[in-house]
mmCIF file of C-alpha atoms and ligand atoms in Angstrom:
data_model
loop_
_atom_site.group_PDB
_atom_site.id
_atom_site.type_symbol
_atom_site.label_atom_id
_atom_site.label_comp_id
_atom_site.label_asym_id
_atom_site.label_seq_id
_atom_site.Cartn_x
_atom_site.Cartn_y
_atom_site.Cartn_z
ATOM 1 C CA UNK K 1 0.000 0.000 0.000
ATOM 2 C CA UNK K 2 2.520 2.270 1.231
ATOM 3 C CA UNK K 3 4.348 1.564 -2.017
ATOM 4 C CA UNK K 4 1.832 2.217 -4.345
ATOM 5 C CA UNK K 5 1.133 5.838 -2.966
ATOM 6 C CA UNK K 6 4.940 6.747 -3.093
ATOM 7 C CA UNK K 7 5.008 5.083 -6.751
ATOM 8 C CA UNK K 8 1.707 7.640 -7.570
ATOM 9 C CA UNK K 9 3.564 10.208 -5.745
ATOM 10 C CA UNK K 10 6.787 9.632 -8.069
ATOM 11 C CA UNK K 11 4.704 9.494 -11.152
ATOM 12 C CA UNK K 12 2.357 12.454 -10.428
ATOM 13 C CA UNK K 13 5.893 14.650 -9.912
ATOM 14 C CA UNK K 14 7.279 13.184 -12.617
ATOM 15 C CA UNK K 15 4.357 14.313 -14.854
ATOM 16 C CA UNK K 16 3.564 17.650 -12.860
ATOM 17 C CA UNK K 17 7.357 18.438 -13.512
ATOM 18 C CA UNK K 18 7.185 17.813 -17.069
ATOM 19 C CA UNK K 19 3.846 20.014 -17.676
ATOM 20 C CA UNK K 20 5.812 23.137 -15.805
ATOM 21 C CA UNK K 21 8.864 21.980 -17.902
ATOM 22 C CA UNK K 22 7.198 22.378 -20.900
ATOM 23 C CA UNK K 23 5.419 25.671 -20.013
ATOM 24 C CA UNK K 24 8.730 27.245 -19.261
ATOM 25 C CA UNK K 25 9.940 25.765 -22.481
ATOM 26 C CA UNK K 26 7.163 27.604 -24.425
ATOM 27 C CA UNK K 27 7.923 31.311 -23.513
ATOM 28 C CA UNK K 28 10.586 32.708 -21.026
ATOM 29 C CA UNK K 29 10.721 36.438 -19.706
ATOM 30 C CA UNK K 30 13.952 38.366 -20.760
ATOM 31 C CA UNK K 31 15.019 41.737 -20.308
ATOM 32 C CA UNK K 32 15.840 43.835 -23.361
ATOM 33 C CA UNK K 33 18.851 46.138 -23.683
ATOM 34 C CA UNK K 34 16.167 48.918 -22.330
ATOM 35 C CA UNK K 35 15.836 46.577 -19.238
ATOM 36 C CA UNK K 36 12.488 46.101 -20.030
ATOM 37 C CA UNK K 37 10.577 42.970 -19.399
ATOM 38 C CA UNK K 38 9.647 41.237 -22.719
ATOM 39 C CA UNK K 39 8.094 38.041 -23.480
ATOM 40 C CA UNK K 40 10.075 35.726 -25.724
ATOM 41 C CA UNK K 41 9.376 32.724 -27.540
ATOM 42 C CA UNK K 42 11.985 29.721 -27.495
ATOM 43 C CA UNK K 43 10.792 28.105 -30.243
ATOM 44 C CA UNK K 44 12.556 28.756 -33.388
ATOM 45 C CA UNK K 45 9.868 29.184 -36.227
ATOM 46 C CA UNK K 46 7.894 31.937 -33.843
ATOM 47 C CA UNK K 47 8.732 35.526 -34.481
ATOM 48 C CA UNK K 48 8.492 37.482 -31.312
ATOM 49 C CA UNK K 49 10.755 41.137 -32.414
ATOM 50 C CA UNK K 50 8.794 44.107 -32.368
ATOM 51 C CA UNK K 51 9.003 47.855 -34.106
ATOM 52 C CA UNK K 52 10.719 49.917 -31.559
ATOM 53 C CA UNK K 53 12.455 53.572 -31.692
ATOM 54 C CA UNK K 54 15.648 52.315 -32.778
ATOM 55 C CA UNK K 55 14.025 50.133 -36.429
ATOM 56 C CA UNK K 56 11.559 52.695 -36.887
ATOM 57 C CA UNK K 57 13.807 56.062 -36.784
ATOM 58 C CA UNK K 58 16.645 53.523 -39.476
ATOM 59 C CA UNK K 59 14.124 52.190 -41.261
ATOM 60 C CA UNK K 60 13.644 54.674 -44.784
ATOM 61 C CA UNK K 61 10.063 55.959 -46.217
ATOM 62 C CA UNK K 62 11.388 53.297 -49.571
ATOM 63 C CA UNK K 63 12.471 50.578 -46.813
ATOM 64 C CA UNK K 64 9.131 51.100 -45.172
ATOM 65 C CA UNK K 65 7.350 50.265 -48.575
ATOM 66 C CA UNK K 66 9.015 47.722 -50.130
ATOM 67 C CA UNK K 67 8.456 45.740 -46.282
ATOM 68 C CA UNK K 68 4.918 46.338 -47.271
ATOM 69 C CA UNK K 69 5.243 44.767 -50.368
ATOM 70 C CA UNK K 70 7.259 42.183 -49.187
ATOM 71 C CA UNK K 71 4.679 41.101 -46.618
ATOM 72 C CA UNK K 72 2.533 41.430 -49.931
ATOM 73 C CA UNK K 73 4.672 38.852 -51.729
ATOM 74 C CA UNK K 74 4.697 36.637 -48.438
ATOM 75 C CA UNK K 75 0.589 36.669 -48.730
ATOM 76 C CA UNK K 76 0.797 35.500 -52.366
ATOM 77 C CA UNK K 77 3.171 32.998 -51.872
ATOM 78 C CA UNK K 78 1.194 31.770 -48.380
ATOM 79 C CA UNK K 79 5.031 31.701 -46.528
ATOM 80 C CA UNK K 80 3.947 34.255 -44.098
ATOM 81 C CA UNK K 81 5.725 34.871 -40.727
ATOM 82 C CA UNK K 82 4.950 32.807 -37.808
ATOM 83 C CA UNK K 83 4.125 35.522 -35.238
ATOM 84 C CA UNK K 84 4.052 34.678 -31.597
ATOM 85 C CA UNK K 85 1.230 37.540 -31.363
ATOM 86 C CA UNK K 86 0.959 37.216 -27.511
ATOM 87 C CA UNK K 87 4.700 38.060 -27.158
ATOM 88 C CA UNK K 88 4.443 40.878 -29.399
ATOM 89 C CA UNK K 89 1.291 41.915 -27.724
ATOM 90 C CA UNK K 90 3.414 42.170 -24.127
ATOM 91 C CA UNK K 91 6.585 43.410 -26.041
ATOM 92 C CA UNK K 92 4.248 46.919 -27.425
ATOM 93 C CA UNK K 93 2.288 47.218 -24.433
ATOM 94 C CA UNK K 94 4.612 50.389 -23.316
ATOM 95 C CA UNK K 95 4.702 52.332 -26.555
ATOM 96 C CA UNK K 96 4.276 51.914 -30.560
ATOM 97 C CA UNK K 97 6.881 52.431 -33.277
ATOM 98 C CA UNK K 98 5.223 51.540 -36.551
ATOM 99 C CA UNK K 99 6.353 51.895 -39.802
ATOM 100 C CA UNK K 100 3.296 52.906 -42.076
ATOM 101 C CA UNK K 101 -0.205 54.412 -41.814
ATOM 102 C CA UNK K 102 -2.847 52.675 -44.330
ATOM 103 C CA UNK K 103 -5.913 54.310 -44.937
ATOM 104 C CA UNK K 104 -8.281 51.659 -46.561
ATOM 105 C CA UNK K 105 -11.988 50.658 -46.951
ATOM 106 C CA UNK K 106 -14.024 48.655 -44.523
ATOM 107 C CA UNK K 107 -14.591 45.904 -46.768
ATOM 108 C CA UNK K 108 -14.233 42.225 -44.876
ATOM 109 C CA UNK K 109 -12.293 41.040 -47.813
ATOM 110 C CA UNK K 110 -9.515 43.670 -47.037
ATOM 111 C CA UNK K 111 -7.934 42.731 -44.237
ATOM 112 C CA UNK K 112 -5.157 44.971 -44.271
ATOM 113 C CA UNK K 113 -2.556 43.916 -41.755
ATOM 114 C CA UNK K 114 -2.777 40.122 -43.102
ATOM 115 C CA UNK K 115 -2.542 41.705 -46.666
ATOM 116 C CA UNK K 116 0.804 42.861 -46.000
ATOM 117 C CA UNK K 117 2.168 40.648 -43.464
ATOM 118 C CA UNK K 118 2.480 42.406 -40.693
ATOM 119 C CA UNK K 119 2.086 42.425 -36.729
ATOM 120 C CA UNK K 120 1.117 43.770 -33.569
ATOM 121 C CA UNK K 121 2.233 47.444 -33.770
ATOM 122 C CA UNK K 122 3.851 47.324 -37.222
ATOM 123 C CA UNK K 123 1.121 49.639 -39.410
ATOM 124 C CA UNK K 124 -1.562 52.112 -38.402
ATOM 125 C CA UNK K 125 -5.026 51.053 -39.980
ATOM 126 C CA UNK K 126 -7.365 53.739 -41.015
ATOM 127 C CA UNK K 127 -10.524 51.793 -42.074
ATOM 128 C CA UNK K 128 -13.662 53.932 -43.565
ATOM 129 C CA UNK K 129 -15.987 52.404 -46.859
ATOM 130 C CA UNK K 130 -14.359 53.956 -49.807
ATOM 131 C CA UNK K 131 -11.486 54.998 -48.357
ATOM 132 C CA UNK K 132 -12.412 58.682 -48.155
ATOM 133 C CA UNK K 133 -10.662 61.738 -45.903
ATOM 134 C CA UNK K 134 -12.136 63.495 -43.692
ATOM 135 C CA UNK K 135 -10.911 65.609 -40.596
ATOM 136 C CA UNK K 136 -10.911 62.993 -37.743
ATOM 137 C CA UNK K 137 -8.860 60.710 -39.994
ATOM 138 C CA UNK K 138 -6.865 63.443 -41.192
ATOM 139 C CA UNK K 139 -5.867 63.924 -37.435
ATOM 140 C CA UNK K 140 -5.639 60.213 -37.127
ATOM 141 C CA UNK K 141 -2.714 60.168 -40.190
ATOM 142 C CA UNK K 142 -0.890 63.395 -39.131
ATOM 143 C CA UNK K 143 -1.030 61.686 -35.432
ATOM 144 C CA UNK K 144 0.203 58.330 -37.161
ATOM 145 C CA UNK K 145 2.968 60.108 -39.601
ATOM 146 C CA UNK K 146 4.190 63.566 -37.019
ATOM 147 C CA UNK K 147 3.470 62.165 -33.926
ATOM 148 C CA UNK K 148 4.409 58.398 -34.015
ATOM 149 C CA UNK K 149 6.984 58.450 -36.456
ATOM 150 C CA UNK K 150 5.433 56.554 -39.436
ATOM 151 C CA UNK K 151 7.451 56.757 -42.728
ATOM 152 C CA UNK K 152 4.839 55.558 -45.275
ATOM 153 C CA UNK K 153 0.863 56.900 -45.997
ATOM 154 C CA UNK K 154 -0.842 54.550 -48.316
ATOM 155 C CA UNK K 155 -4.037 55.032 -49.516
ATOM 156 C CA UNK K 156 -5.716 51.677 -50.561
ATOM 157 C CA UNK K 157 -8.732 51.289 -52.566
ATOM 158 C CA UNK K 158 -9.698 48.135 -53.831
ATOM 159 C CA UNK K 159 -11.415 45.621 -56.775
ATOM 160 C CA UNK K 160 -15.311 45.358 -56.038
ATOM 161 C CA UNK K 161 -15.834 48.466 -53.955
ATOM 162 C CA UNK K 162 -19.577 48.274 -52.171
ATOM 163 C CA UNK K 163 -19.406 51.445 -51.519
ATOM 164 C CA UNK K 164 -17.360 53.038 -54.853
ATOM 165 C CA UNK K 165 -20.894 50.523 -56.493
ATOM 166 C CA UNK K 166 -23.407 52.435 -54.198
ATOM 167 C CA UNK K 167 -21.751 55.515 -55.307
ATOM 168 C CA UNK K 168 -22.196 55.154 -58.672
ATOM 169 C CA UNK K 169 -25.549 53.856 -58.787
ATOM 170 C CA UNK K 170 -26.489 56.667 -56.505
ATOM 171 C CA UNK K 171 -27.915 53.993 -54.090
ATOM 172 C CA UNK K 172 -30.094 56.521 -51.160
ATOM 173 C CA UNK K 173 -30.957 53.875 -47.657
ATOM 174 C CA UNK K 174 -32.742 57.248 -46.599
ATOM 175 C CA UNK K 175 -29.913 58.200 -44.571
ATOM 176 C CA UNK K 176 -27.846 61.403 -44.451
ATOM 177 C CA UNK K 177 -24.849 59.519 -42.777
ATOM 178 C CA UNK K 178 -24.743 57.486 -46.173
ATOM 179 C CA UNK K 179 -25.399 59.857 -48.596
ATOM 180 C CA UNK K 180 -22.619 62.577 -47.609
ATOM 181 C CA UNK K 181 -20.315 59.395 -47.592
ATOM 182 C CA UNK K 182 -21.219 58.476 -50.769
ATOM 183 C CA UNK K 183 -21.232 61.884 -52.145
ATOM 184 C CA UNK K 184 -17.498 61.975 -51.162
ATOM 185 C CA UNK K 185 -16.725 59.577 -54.082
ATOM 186 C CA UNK K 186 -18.647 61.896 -56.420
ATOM 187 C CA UNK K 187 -15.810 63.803 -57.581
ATOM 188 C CA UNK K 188 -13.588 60.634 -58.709
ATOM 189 C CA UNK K 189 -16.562 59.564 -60.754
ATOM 190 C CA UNK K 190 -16.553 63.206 -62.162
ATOM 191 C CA UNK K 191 -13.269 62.530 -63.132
ATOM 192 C CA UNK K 192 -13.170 59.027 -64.886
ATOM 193 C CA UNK K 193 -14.083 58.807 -68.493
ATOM 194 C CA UNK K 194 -17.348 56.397 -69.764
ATOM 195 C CA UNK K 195 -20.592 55.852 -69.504
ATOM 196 C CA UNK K 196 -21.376 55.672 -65.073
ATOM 197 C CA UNK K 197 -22.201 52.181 -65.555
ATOM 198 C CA UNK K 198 -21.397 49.430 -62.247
ATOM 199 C CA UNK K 199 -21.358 46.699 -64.308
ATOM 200 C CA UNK K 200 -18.336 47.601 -66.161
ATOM 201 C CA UNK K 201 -15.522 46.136 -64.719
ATOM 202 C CA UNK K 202 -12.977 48.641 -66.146
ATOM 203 C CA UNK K 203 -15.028 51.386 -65.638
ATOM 204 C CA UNK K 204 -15.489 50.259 -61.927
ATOM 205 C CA UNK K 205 -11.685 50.076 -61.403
ATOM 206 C CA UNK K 206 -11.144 53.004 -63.116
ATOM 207 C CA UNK K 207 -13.478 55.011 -60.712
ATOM 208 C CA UNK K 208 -11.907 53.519 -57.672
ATOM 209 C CA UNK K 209 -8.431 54.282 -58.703
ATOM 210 C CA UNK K 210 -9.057 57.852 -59.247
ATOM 211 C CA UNK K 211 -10.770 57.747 -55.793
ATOM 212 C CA UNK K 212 -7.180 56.953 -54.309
ATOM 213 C CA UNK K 213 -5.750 59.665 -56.384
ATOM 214 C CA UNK K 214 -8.708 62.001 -55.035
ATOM 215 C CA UNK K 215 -8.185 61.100 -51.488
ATOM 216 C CA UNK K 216 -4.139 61.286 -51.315
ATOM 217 C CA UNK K 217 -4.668 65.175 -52.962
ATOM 218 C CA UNK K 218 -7.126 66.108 -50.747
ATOM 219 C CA UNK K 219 -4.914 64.946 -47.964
ATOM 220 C CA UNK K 220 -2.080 66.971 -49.346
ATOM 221 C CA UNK K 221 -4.511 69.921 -49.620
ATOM 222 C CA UNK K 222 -6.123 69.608 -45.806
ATOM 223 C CA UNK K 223 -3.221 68.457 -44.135
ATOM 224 C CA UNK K 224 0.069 70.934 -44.599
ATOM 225 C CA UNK K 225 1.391 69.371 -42.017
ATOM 226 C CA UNK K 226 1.511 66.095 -43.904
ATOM 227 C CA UNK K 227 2.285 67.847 -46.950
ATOM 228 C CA UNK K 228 5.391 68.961 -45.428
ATOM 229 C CA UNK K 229 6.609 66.372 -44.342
ATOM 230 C CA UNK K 230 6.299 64.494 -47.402
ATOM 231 C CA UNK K 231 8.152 67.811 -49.350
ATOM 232 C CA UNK K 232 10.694 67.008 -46.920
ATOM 233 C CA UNK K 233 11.230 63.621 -47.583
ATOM 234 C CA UNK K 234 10.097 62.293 -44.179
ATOM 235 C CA UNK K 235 8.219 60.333 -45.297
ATOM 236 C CA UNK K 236 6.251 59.269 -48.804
ATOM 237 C CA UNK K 237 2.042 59.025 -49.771
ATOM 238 C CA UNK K 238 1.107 56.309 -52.109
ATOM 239 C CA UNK K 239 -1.498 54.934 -53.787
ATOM 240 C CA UNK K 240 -2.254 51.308 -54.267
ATOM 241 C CA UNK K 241 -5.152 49.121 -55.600
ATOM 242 C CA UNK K 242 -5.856 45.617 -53.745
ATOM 243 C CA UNK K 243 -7.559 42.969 -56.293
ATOM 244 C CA UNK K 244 -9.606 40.850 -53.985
ATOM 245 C CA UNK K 245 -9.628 38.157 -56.885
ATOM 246 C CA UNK K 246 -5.957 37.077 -55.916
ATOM 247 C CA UNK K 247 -5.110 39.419 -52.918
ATOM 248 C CA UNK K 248 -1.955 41.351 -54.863
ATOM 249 C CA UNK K 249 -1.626 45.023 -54.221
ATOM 250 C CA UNK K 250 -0.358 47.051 -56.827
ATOM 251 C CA UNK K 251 1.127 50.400 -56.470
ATOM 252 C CA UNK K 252 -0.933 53.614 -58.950
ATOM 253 C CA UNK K 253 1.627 55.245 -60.761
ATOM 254 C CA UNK K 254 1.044 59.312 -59.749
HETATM 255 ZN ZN1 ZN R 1 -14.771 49.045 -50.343
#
């Protein structure tokens, strides 16, 4: 009897110690070279590094982009980065250091942070249908881009637009809230040759690309602050188009 416990007591230690073993084994807590606590990962394939003051204030407004693209490429190809998002989650909890601002539309098929790869506090997301300015996310991108450092402002429109559609076909819910959104977009469809027809494809793309171009100059207009900095070379605006056929962002030509 008294053997069995003691062989149950060996056993349950034995499994006990292997269960904390393995949580250690999992993450660890290190401190950085700021002495700050940060969460790492000991397991090889999970990314744990973070944006901090040091890679954002190296890192280029042409490094910035072509990370963007690369996390772009990374999305195509399905190889994207195993992120340990909890880690990175603890590791930003202090302060943010992110490389880009994206204004883009609300559409669930634009997800923009898996689009281009990226992780917790990496890009600021400015999400509003049609991907339209206006002066609280005006302040959002000059807080983004003066404030916090960003080095890239893309504007993203994208293939299949809902609300670039409603625009067009002059779609009225009976609500003011939609119809001053909506009428935003008017001026791009001012500006793009053809018949205003929804069902053309080209037409529709057309319409939604000069939206982007509408949207970065009205930002460069409203915000001299933004303007600036761009004159400066701070940092750079583009545009880009996101087919939601195969995911691939492509850059507009200005
Ligand atoms: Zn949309």
């Amino acid at each position: 009897m008294l053997k069995k416990n003691l062989l149950s007591a060996i056993v349950l230690s034995a499994l006990i110690g292997f269960t904390s073993c393995d949580q250690q084994n999992s993450t660890e807590t290190v401190n950085d070279s700021n002495g700050n606590s940060v969460v790492e990962n000991t397991e090889d394939s999970l990314v744990t590094d973070v944006m901090n003051k040091d890679t954002q204030s190296t890192l280029t407004p042409d490094e910035a982009l072509q990370d963007l693209l690369n996390g772009n490429e990374r999305y195509l190809s399905g190889d994207m980065i195993n992120r340990d998002l909890h880690a990175q989650v603890v590791s930003t909890a202090e302060g943010q250091f992110p490389k880009a601002v994206v204004l883009a539309c609300i559409d669930s098929r634009v997800p923009v942070e898996y689009i281009f790869d990226q992780g917790v506090g990496d890009i600021f997301v400015a999400r509003v249908a049609g991907n339209v300015e206006d002066e609280a996310l005006l302040g959002s991108m000059e807080y983004g881009l003066a404030v916090a450092g960003s080095k890239v402002l893309m504007v993203m429109g994208h293939q299949n637009c809902g609300a670039v559609k409603s625009a067009v076909n002059q779609v009225d819910v009976g609500s003011d809230n939609v119809t001053s959104l909506l009428n935003e977009i008017e001026p791009a469809i001012a500006k793009t040759e053809g018949e205003r027809n929804a069902k053309d494809k080209n037409y529709m793309e057309s319409v939604v690309k000069n939206n982007v171009t509408e949207t970065i100059e009205n930002i460069r207009e409203r915000s001299p602050l933004i303007s600036n900095m761009e004159k400066e070379g701070q940092i750079k605006i583009v545009g880009a188009y996101y087919s939601v056929e195969d995911g691939k962002v492509q850059l507009l030509e200005e």
